[in-house]
PDB file of C-alpha atoms in Angstrom:
ATOM      1  CA  MET A   1     -58.855 -81.015 -23.756  1.00  0.00           C
ATOM      2  CA  SER A   2     -56.897 -83.742 -21.715  1.00  0.00           C
ATOM      3  CA  GLU A   3     -57.668 -86.925 -20.343  1.00  0.00           C
ATOM      4  CA  LYS A   4     -56.373 -86.646 -17.126  1.00  0.00           C
ATOM      5  CA  PRO A   5     -58.865 -86.094 -14.558  1.00  0.00           C
ATOM      6  CA  ILE A   6     -58.568 -82.858 -12.359  1.00  0.00           C
ATOM      7  CA  LEU A   7     -61.623 -84.179  -9.828  1.00  0.00           C
ATOM      8  CA  GLU A   8     -62.009 -87.284  -9.245  1.00  0.00           C
ATOM      9  CA  VAL A   9     -64.869 -88.029  -6.459  1.00  0.00           C
ATOM     10  CA  ARG A  10     -65.286 -91.542  -4.837  1.00  0.00           C
ATOM     11  CA  ASN A  11     -68.372 -93.256  -3.284  1.00  0.00           C
ATOM     12  CA  LEU A  12     -69.262 -89.733  -1.740  1.00  0.00           C
ATOM     13  CA  LYS A  13     -72.136 -89.859   0.859  1.00  0.00           C
ATOM     14  CA  LYS A  14     -73.230 -86.888   2.287  1.00  0.00           C
ATOM     15  CA  TYR A  15     -75.870 -87.152   5.262  1.00  0.00           C
ATOM     16  CA  PHE A  16     -77.509 -84.832   7.425  1.00  0.00           C
ATOM     17  CA  GLN A  17     -78.992 -85.573  11.005  1.00  0.00           C
ATOM     18  CA  THR A  18     -82.427 -84.321  11.956  1.00  0.00           C
ATOM     19  CA  PRO A  19     -84.739 -85.100  14.695  1.00  0.00           C
ATOM     20  CA  ARG A  20     -86.614 -87.580  12.295  1.00  0.00           C
ATOM     21  CA  GLY A  21     -83.106 -89.366  12.295  1.00  0.00           C
ATOM     22  CA  SER A  22     -80.765 -89.461   9.294  1.00  0.00           C
ATOM     23  CA  LEU A  23     -81.305 -87.618   5.920  1.00  0.00           C
ATOM     24  CA  GLN A  24     -79.589 -88.786   2.929  1.00  0.00           C
ATOM     25  CA  ALA A  25     -79.044 -85.595   0.439  1.00  0.00           C
ATOM     26  CA  VAL A  26     -75.994 -87.274  -1.127  1.00  0.00           C
ATOM     27  CA  ASP A  27     -75.904 -91.149  -1.556  1.00  0.00           C
ATOM     28  CA  ASP A  28     -72.200 -93.280  -3.038  1.00  0.00           C
ATOM     29  CA  VAL A  29     -72.214 -90.600  -5.511  1.00  0.00           C
ATOM     30  CA  THR A  30     -68.859 -91.732  -8.292  1.00  0.00           C
ATOM     31  CA  PHE A  31     -67.757 -89.235 -10.994  1.00  0.00           C
ATOM     32  CA  SER A  32     -64.586 -87.412 -12.450  1.00  0.00           C
ATOM     33  CA  ILE A  33     -64.010 -84.296 -14.401  1.00  0.00           C
ATOM     34  CA  LYS A  34     -61.533 -83.892 -16.927  1.00  0.00           C
ATOM     35  CA  LYS A  35     -59.509 -80.992 -16.882  1.00  0.00           C
ATOM     36  CA  GLY A  36     -60.877 -78.184 -19.465  1.00  0.00           C
ATOM     37  CA  GLU A  37     -64.093 -79.832 -19.527  1.00  0.00           C
ATOM     38  CA  THR A  38     -68.168 -79.007 -18.352  1.00  0.00           C
ATOM     39  CA  LEU A  39     -69.878 -81.482 -16.420  1.00  0.00           C
ATOM     40  CA  GLY A  40     -73.459 -80.885 -16.316  1.00  0.00           C
ATOM     41  CA  VAL A  41     -75.046 -82.045 -13.070  1.00  0.00           C
ATOM     42  CA  VAL A  42     -79.238 -82.321 -13.786  1.00  0.00           C
ATOM     43  CA  GLY A  43     -82.200 -83.053 -11.798  1.00  0.00           C
ATOM     44  CA  GLU A  44     -85.202 -81.798  -9.833  1.00  0.00           C
ATOM     45  CA  SER A  45     -85.396 -79.446  -7.028  1.00  0.00           C
ATOM     46  CA  GLY A  46     -84.187 -81.285  -3.709  1.00  0.00           C
ATOM     47  CA  CYS A  47     -82.150 -84.659  -5.182  1.00  0.00           C
ATOM     48  CA  GLY A  48     -78.788 -83.071  -3.603  1.00  0.00           C
ATOM     49  CA  LYS A  49     -76.969 -80.985  -6.506  1.00  0.00           C
ATOM     50  CA  SER A  50     -76.104 -78.341  -4.646  1.00  0.00           C
ATOM     51  CA  THR A  51     -75.049 -80.184  -1.364  1.00  0.00           C
ATOM     52  CA  LEU A  52     -73.152 -82.574  -3.927  1.00  0.00           C
ATOM     53  CA  GLY A  53     -71.143 -79.138  -5.454  1.00  0.00           C
ATOM     54  CA  ARG A  54     -70.355 -77.914  -1.522  1.00  0.00           C
ATOM     55  CA  THR A  55     -69.641 -81.457  -0.468  1.00  0.00           C
ATOM     56  CA  VAL A  56     -67.022 -82.034  -3.286  1.00  0.00           C
ATOM     57  CA  LEU A  57     -65.549 -78.124  -2.164  1.00  0.00           C
ATOM     58  CA  ARG A  58     -65.942 -78.993   1.653  1.00  0.00           C
ATOM     59  CA  LEU A  59     -68.000 -76.526   2.377  1.00  0.00           C
ATOM     60  CA  HIS A  60     -69.936 -79.502   3.652  1.00  0.00           C
ATOM     61  CA  GLU A  61     -68.123 -81.781   5.342  1.00  0.00           C
ATOM     62  CA  PRO A  62     -68.363 -85.522   3.475  1.00  0.00           C
ATOM     63  CA  THR A  63     -69.905 -88.105   5.596  1.00  0.00           C
ATOM     64  CA  ALA A  64     -67.698 -91.126   3.844  1.00  0.00           C
ATOM     65  CA  GLY A  65     -65.753 -91.175   0.521  1.00  0.00           C
ATOM     66  CA  GLU A  66     -62.840 -89.748  -1.217  1.00  0.00           C
ATOM     67  CA  ILE A  67     -62.306 -86.812  -3.041  1.00  0.00           C
ATOM     68  CA  PHE A  68     -59.339 -86.381  -5.068  1.00  0.00           C
ATOM     69  CA  PHE A  69     -58.216 -82.881  -6.781  1.00  0.00           C
ATOM     70  CA  HIS A  70     -54.611 -83.437  -8.642  1.00  0.00           C
ATOM     71  CA  ASN A  71     -54.424 -87.194  -7.468  1.00  0.00           C
ATOM     72  CA  GLU A  72     -54.503 -85.985  -4.004  1.00  0.00           C
ATOM     73  CA  ASP A  73     -57.517 -87.142  -1.191  1.00  0.00           C
ATOM     74  CA  ILE A  74     -58.671 -83.523  -0.234  1.00  0.00           C
ATOM     75  CA  THR A  75     -60.571 -84.915   2.782  1.00  0.00           C
ATOM     76  CA  LYS A  76     -57.903 -85.578   4.466  1.00  0.00           C
ATOM     77  CA  TYR A  77     -56.737 -81.596   4.479  1.00  0.00           C
ATOM     78  CA  ASP A  78     -57.002 -79.876   7.417  1.00  0.00           C
ATOM     79  CA  ALA A  79     -58.093 -76.604   7.633  1.00  0.00           C
ATOM     80  CA  LYS A  80     -54.845 -75.061   6.841  1.00  0.00           C
ATOM     81  CA  ARG A  81     -54.330 -76.696   3.678  1.00  0.00           C
ATOM     82  CA  MET A  82     -58.441 -76.467   2.250  1.00  0.00           C
ATOM     83  CA  LYS A  83     -57.628 -72.753   3.429  1.00  0.00           C
ATOM     84  CA  ASN A  84     -54.833 -72.720   0.350  1.00  0.00           C
ATOM     85  CA  LEU A  85     -56.616 -75.045  -2.021  1.00  0.00           C
ATOM     86  CA  ARG A  86     -59.503 -72.426  -1.832  1.00  0.00           C
ATOM     87  CA  SER A  87     -57.770 -70.601  -4.325  1.00  0.00           C
ATOM     88  CA  LYS A  88     -57.575 -73.377  -6.416  1.00  0.00           C
ATOM     89  CA  MET A  89     -61.251 -74.649  -6.412  1.00  0.00           C
ATOM     90  CA  GLN A  90     -64.469 -71.758  -6.066  1.00  0.00           C
ATOM     91  CA  MET A  91     -68.177 -71.426  -6.539  1.00  0.00           C
ATOM     92  CA  ILE A  92     -70.597 -69.561  -8.173  1.00  0.00           C
ATOM     93  CA  PHE A  93     -73.679 -69.080  -5.803  1.00  0.00           C
ATOM     94  CA  GLN A  94     -77.439 -69.747  -7.123  1.00  0.00           C
ATOM     95  CA  ASP A  95     -78.678 -66.278  -5.967  1.00  0.00           C
ATOM     96  CA  PRO A  96     -76.464 -63.538  -7.262  1.00  0.00           C
ATOM     97  CA  TYR A  97     -78.419 -61.521  -4.512  1.00  0.00           C
ATOM     98  CA  SER A  98     -78.072 -63.148  -1.128  1.00  0.00           C
ATOM     99  CA  SER A  99     -74.513 -64.495  -2.013  1.00  0.00           C
ATOM    100  CA  LEU A 100     -73.471 -60.766  -1.994  1.00  0.00           C
ATOM    101  CA  ASN A 101     -73.008 -59.004   1.011  1.00  0.00           C
ATOM    102  CA  PRO A 102     -75.041 -56.136   0.987  1.00  0.00           C
ATOM    103  CA  ARG A 103     -72.665 -53.850   2.923  1.00  0.00           C
ATOM    104  CA  MET A 104     -69.880 -54.532   0.749  1.00  0.00           C
ATOM    105  CA  THR A 105     -68.938 -52.361  -2.449  1.00  0.00           C
ATOM    106  CA  VAL A 106     -68.248 -53.924  -5.770  1.00  0.00           C
ATOM    107  CA  SER A 107     -64.511 -53.522  -5.413  1.00  0.00           C
ATOM    108  CA  GLN A 108     -64.687 -54.568  -1.638  1.00  0.00           C
ATOM    109  CA  THR A 109     -66.411 -57.896  -2.720  1.00  0.00           C
ATOM    110  CA  ILE A 110     -63.723 -58.442  -5.322  1.00  0.00           C
ATOM    111  CA  ALA A 111     -60.853 -58.228  -3.773  1.00  0.00           C
ATOM    112  CA  GLU A 112     -61.690 -59.643  -0.112  1.00  0.00           C
ATOM    113  CA  PRO A 113     -60.680 -63.065  -1.426  1.00  0.00           C
ATOM    114  CA  LEU A 114     -57.537 -61.501  -2.387  1.00  0.00           C
ATOM    115  CA  ILE A 115     -56.595 -60.243   1.072  1.00  0.00           C
ATOM    116  CA  LEU A 116     -58.199 -63.218   2.825  1.00  0.00           C
ATOM    117  CA  GLN A 117     -56.069 -65.633   0.722  1.00  0.00           C
ATOM    118  CA  GLY A 118     -52.825 -63.481   1.566  1.00  0.00           C
ATOM    119  CA  ARG A 119     -52.472 -62.240  -2.218  1.00  0.00           C
ATOM    120  CA  TYR A 120     -52.298 -58.440  -0.878  1.00  0.00           C
ATOM    121  CA  LYS A 121     -52.715 -56.656   2.241  1.00  0.00           C
ATOM    122  CA  ARG A 122     -55.375 -54.482   2.672  1.00  0.00           C
ATOM    123  CA  SER A 123     -53.267 -51.171   2.949  1.00  0.00           C
ATOM    124  CA  ASP A 124     -51.982 -52.392  -1.182  1.00  0.00           C
ATOM    125  CA  LYS A 125     -54.525 -50.195  -2.294  1.00  0.00           C
ATOM    126  CA  LYS A 126     -52.954 -49.832  -5.107  1.00  0.00           C
ATOM    127  CA  GLN A 127     -52.550 -53.163  -6.592  1.00  0.00           C
ATOM    128  CA  ILE A 128     -56.091 -53.942  -5.160  1.00  0.00           C
ATOM    129  CA  GLU A 129     -57.400 -51.569  -7.572  1.00  0.00           C
ATOM    130  CA  ALA A 130     -55.625 -52.920 -10.869  1.00  0.00           C
ATOM    131  CA  LYS A 131     -56.793 -55.888  -9.768  1.00  0.00           C
ATOM    132  CA  VAL A 132     -60.322 -55.585  -9.521  1.00  0.00           C
ATOM    133  CA  HIS A 133     -60.465 -53.220 -12.405  1.00  0.00           C
ATOM    134  CA  GLU A 134     -58.755 -55.924 -14.389  1.00  0.00           C
ATOM    135  CA  MET A 135     -61.543 -58.663 -12.945  1.00  0.00           C
ATOM    136  CA  MET A 136     -64.198 -56.190 -14.144  1.00  0.00           C
ATOM    137  CA  ASP A 137     -63.190 -55.455 -17.026  1.00  0.00           C
ATOM    138  CA  LEU A 138     -62.830 -59.428 -17.895  1.00  0.00           C
ATOM    139  CA  VAL A 139     -66.680 -60.173 -16.541  1.00  0.00           C
ATOM    140  CA  GLY A 140     -67.707 -57.527 -19.029  1.00  0.00           C
ATOM    141  CA  LEU A 141     -68.788 -54.945 -15.968  1.00  0.00           C
ATOM    142  CA  ALA A 142     -68.252 -51.161 -16.257  1.00  0.00           C
ATOM    143  CA  SER A 143     -65.407 -49.846 -14.272  1.00  0.00           C
ATOM    144  CA  ARG A 144     -68.266 -46.932 -13.225  1.00  0.00           C
ATOM    145  CA  PHE A 145     -69.746 -49.545 -11.102  1.00  0.00           C
ATOM    146  CA  VAL A 146     -66.809 -50.214  -9.017  1.00  0.00           C
ATOM    147  CA  ASN A 147     -68.230 -48.523  -5.885  1.00  0.00           C
ATOM    148  CA  THR A 148     -71.901 -49.162  -6.426  1.00  0.00           C
ATOM    149  CA  TYR A 149     -73.642 -51.741  -3.773  1.00  0.00           C
ATOM    150  CA  PRO A 150     -75.382 -54.815  -4.916  1.00  0.00           C
ATOM    151  CA  HIS A 151     -78.836 -53.305  -4.574  1.00  0.00           C
ATOM    152  CA  GLU A 152     -78.178 -51.115  -6.577  1.00  0.00           C
ATOM    153  CA  LEU A 153     -77.550 -53.884  -9.610  1.00  0.00           C
ATOM    154  CA  ASP A 154     -79.816 -55.619 -11.418  1.00  0.00           C
ATOM    155  CA  GLY A 155     -78.871 -59.518 -11.158  1.00  0.00           C
ATOM    156  CA  GLY A 156     -77.107 -59.675 -14.048  1.00  0.00           C
ATOM    157  CA  ARG A 157     -74.655 -57.758 -13.263  1.00  0.00           C
ATOM    158  CA  ARG A 158     -74.978 -58.638  -9.676  1.00  0.00           C
ATOM    159  CA  GLN A 159     -73.707 -62.187 -11.067  1.00  0.00           C
ATOM    160  CA  ARG A 160     -71.375 -60.826 -12.890  1.00  0.00           C
ATOM    161  CA  ILE A 161     -69.673 -59.451  -9.200  1.00  0.00           C
ATOM    162  CA  GLY A 162     -69.889 -63.070  -8.297  1.00  0.00           C
ATOM    163  CA  ILE A 163     -67.658 -64.634 -10.729  1.00  0.00           C
ATOM    164  CA  ALA A 164     -65.512 -61.802 -10.885  1.00  0.00           C
ATOM    165  CA  ARG A 165     -65.105 -62.472  -7.011  1.00  0.00           C
ATOM    166  CA  ALA A 166     -64.608 -66.800  -8.248  1.00  0.00           C
ATOM    167  CA  LEU A 167     -62.432 -65.853 -10.837  1.00  0.00           C
ATOM    168  CA  ALA A 168     -59.794 -63.547  -8.775  1.00  0.00           C
ATOM    169  CA  LEU A 169     -57.929 -65.950  -7.199  1.00  0.00           C
ATOM    170  CA  ASP A 170     -56.985 -68.046 -10.757  1.00  0.00           C
ATOM    171  CA  PRO A 171     -58.775 -70.993 -10.046  1.00  0.00           C
ATOM    172  CA  GLU A 172     -59.014 -74.129 -11.542  1.00  0.00           C
ATOM    173  CA  PHE A 173     -62.248 -75.699 -11.068  1.00  0.00           C
ATOM    174  CA  ILE A 174     -65.656 -74.099 -10.340  1.00  0.00           C
ATOM    175  CA  VAL A 175     -68.560 -75.898  -8.975  1.00  0.00           C
ATOM    176  CA  CYS A 176     -71.662 -73.577 -10.646  1.00  0.00           C
ATOM    177  CA  ASP A 177     -74.595 -73.904  -8.876  1.00  0.00           C
ATOM    178  CA  GLU A 178     -77.448 -72.637 -11.081  1.00  0.00           C
ATOM    179  CA  PRO A 179     -75.769 -69.288 -11.571  1.00  0.00           C
ATOM    180  CA  VAL A 180     -78.080 -67.895 -14.126  1.00  0.00           C
ATOM    181  CA  SER A 181     -81.682 -69.992 -12.899  1.00  0.00           C
ATOM    182  CA  ALA A 182     -82.652 -66.551 -11.149  1.00  0.00           C
ATOM    183  CA  LEU A 183     -81.938 -64.658 -13.883  1.00  0.00           C
ATOM    184  CA  ASP A 184     -84.417 -63.083 -16.725  1.00  0.00           C
ATOM    185  CA  VAL A 185     -83.856 -65.157 -20.188  1.00  0.00           C
ATOM    186  CA  SER A 186     -82.050 -62.707 -21.937  1.00  0.00           C
ATOM    187  CA  ILE A 187     -79.555 -61.813 -19.472  1.00  0.00           C
ATOM    188  CA  GLN A 188     -79.116 -66.082 -18.594  1.00  0.00           C
ATOM    189  CA  ALA A 189     -77.830 -66.380 -22.246  1.00  0.00           C
ATOM    190  CA  GLN A 190     -75.937 -63.119 -21.991  1.00  0.00           C
ATOM    191  CA  VAL A 191     -74.279 -64.788 -19.368  1.00  0.00           C
ATOM    192  CA  LEU A 192     -74.076 -68.387 -20.274  1.00  0.00           C
ATOM    193  CA  ASN A 193     -71.891 -66.986 -23.107  1.00  0.00           C
ATOM    194  CA  LEU A 194     -69.898 -65.212 -21.100  1.00  0.00           C
ATOM    195  CA  MET A 195     -68.737 -68.431 -18.902  1.00  0.00           C
ATOM    196  CA  GLN A 196     -67.913 -70.109 -22.215  1.00  0.00           C
ATOM    197  CA  ASP A 197     -65.961 -67.323 -23.378  1.00  0.00           C
ATOM    198  CA  LEU A 198     -63.962 -66.973 -20.034  1.00  0.00           C
ATOM    199  CA  GLN A 199     -63.199 -71.142 -20.070  1.00  0.00           C
ATOM    200  CA  GLU A 200     -61.922 -71.149 -23.098  1.00  0.00           C
ATOM    201  CA  LYS A 201     -60.165 -68.337 -22.203  1.00  0.00           C
ATOM    202  CA  LEU A 202     -58.241 -69.032 -18.873  1.00  0.00           C
ATOM    203  CA  GLY A 203     -58.066 -72.702 -19.334  1.00  0.00           C
ATOM    204  CA  LEU A 204     -61.198 -73.575 -16.727  1.00  0.00           C
ATOM    205  CA  THR A 205     -63.087 -76.864 -15.674  1.00  0.00           C
ATOM    206  CA  TYR A 206     -66.586 -76.160 -14.663  1.00  0.00           C
ATOM    207  CA  MET A 207     -68.988 -78.671 -12.907  1.00  0.00           C
ATOM    208  CA  PHE A 208     -72.553 -76.559 -13.942  1.00  0.00           C
ATOM    209  CA  ILE A 209     -75.748 -77.409 -11.862  1.00  0.00           C
ATOM    210  CA  THR A 210     -78.844 -76.726 -12.636  1.00  0.00           C
ATOM    211  CA  HIS A 211     -82.437 -77.837 -13.735  1.00  0.00           C
ATOM    212  CA  ASP A 212     -82.717 -76.629 -17.169  1.00  0.00           C
ATOM    213  CA  LEU A 213     -81.727 -79.675 -19.438  1.00  0.00           C
ATOM    214  CA  SER A 214     -81.956 -76.973 -22.458  1.00  0.00           C
ATOM    215  CA  VAL A 215     -78.840 -74.955 -20.786  1.00  0.00           C
ATOM    216  CA  VAL A 216     -76.527 -78.025 -19.742  1.00  0.00           C
ATOM    217  CA  LYS A 217     -76.986 -79.392 -23.271  1.00  0.00           C
ATOM    218  CA  HIS A 218     -75.664 -76.316 -24.858  1.00  0.00           C
ATOM    219  CA  LEU A 219     -72.801 -76.300 -22.145  1.00  0.00           C
ATOM    220  CA  SER A 220     -71.733 -79.752 -21.201  1.00  0.00           C
ATOM    221  CA  GLU A 221     -69.017 -82.397 -22.829  1.00  0.00           C
ATOM    222  CA  ARG A 222     -70.905 -84.845 -20.360  1.00  0.00           C
ATOM    223  CA  ILE A 223     -74.199 -84.615 -18.134  1.00  0.00           C
ATOM    224  CA  VAL A 224     -75.258 -86.639 -15.067  1.00  0.00           C
ATOM    225  CA  VAL A 225     -78.749 -87.325 -13.647  1.00  0.00           C
ATOM    226  CA  MET A 226     -79.076 -86.976 -10.277  1.00  0.00           C
ATOM    227  CA  TYR A 227     -82.592 -88.630  -8.663  1.00  0.00           C
ATOM    228  CA  LEU A 228     -82.804 -88.635  -4.788  1.00  0.00           C
ATOM    229  CA  GLY A 229     -78.943 -88.201  -3.772  1.00  0.00           C
ATOM    230  CA  GLN A 230     -77.456 -90.835  -6.048  1.00  0.00           C
ATOM    231  CA  LEU A 231     -76.376 -90.418  -9.953  1.00  0.00           C
ATOM    232  CA  VAL A 232     -78.340 -92.533 -11.970  1.00  0.00           C
ATOM    233  CA  GLU A 233     -77.672 -92.126 -15.560  1.00  0.00           C
ATOM    234  CA  GLN A 234     -74.108 -90.440 -17.530  1.00  0.00           C
ATOM    235  CA  ALA A 235     -73.538 -89.832 -21.177  1.00  0.00           C
ATOM    236  CA  PRO A 236     -72.541 -87.349 -23.658  1.00  0.00           C
ATOM    237  CA  PRO A 237     -75.503 -84.470 -24.376  1.00  0.00           C
ATOM    238  CA  GLU A 238     -76.476 -85.769 -27.895  1.00  0.00           C
ATOM    239  CA  GLU A 239     -76.685 -89.416 -26.247  1.00  0.00           C
ATOM    240  CA  LEU A 240     -78.669 -88.443 -23.624  1.00  0.00           C
ATOM    241  CA  PHE A 241     -80.916 -86.208 -25.442  1.00  0.00           C
ATOM    242  CA  ARG A 242     -81.334 -89.239 -28.097  1.00  0.00           C
ATOM    243  CA  ASN A 243     -81.540 -92.631 -26.343  1.00  0.00           C
ATOM    244  CA  PRO A 244     -82.185 -91.711 -22.434  1.00  0.00           C
ATOM    245  CA  GLN A 245     -81.610 -95.169 -20.566  1.00  0.00           C
ATOM    246  CA  HIS A 246     -83.374 -94.100 -17.143  1.00  0.00           C
ATOM    247  CA  PRO A 247     -86.847 -93.887 -16.442  1.00  0.00           C
ATOM    248  CA  TYR A 248     -86.112 -90.616 -14.694  1.00  0.00           C
ATOM    249  CA  THR A 249     -84.118 -89.046 -17.555  1.00  0.00           C
ATOM    250  CA  LYS A 250     -87.176 -90.272 -19.691  1.00  0.00           C
ATOM    251  CA  ALA A 251     -89.470 -88.509 -17.460  1.00  0.00           C
ATOM    252  CA  LEU A 252     -87.040 -85.344 -17.217  1.00  0.00           C
ATOM    253  CA  LEU A 253     -86.961 -84.972 -20.959  1.00  0.00           C
ATOM    254  CA  SER A 254     -90.643 -85.327 -21.568  1.00  0.00           C
ATOM    255  CA  ALA A 255     -90.750 -82.391 -19.275  1.00  0.00           C
ATOM    256  CA  ILE A 256     -89.478 -80.106 -21.713  1.00  0.00           C
ATOM    257  CA  PRO A 257     -91.502 -77.660 -23.258  1.00  0.00           C
ATOM    258  CA  ILE A 258     -91.630 -77.356 -26.843  1.00  0.00           C
ATOM    259  CA  ALA A 259     -91.986 -74.190 -28.732  1.00  0.00           C
TER     260      ALA A 259
END
């Protein structure tokens, strides 16, 4: 793993305007992620984890701060440059049902980013078909599902479609927004193992957002704890679990069920 950060976030803020005034979703957040690393982001529901992930990818426009990807501040990118950058920065969404278009088959879903980014034209049917089958094979999705619609599949297979779609453009960095929280426990383990295998095989860098501390301990090289829009603690998993410093981190750890 390289020591050079692939992503560096400095003093990032995201405020939403509401009828009652300004809502601070992400407040003065600073962190970095090295190439090939998994950074776990944990915290309770509503603490700003998902907003942070979306703001890092500029799906939400930041209110203030800087986001450096390969040492370039992408907050200054115009729409055209951001579109080109999308192929390098992707997202796996939390709900594997609502994040998929119910009117599109598995094949169409995986092919869509390739067409939108100009990798293929819609008329390049053989090349698109070959790429779709390659991505399905990569994520362990049987080729018989190629013309299936999302409602015909279970949650685990739907999430594999989401992973295949994110990987279709050969990204370097992926924001994983609670990608297993909507799945059964047995399916969670399969998807997490798949994501680890893909990371090793493809050299991916993950920002893994979750509220499940056991999951993040299993996956991450470093964990940051988020509370009320701010990062309150950052440490390797062993150190965080052994010697938490912030009272909120201690409360989180005390809430883990014991078998």
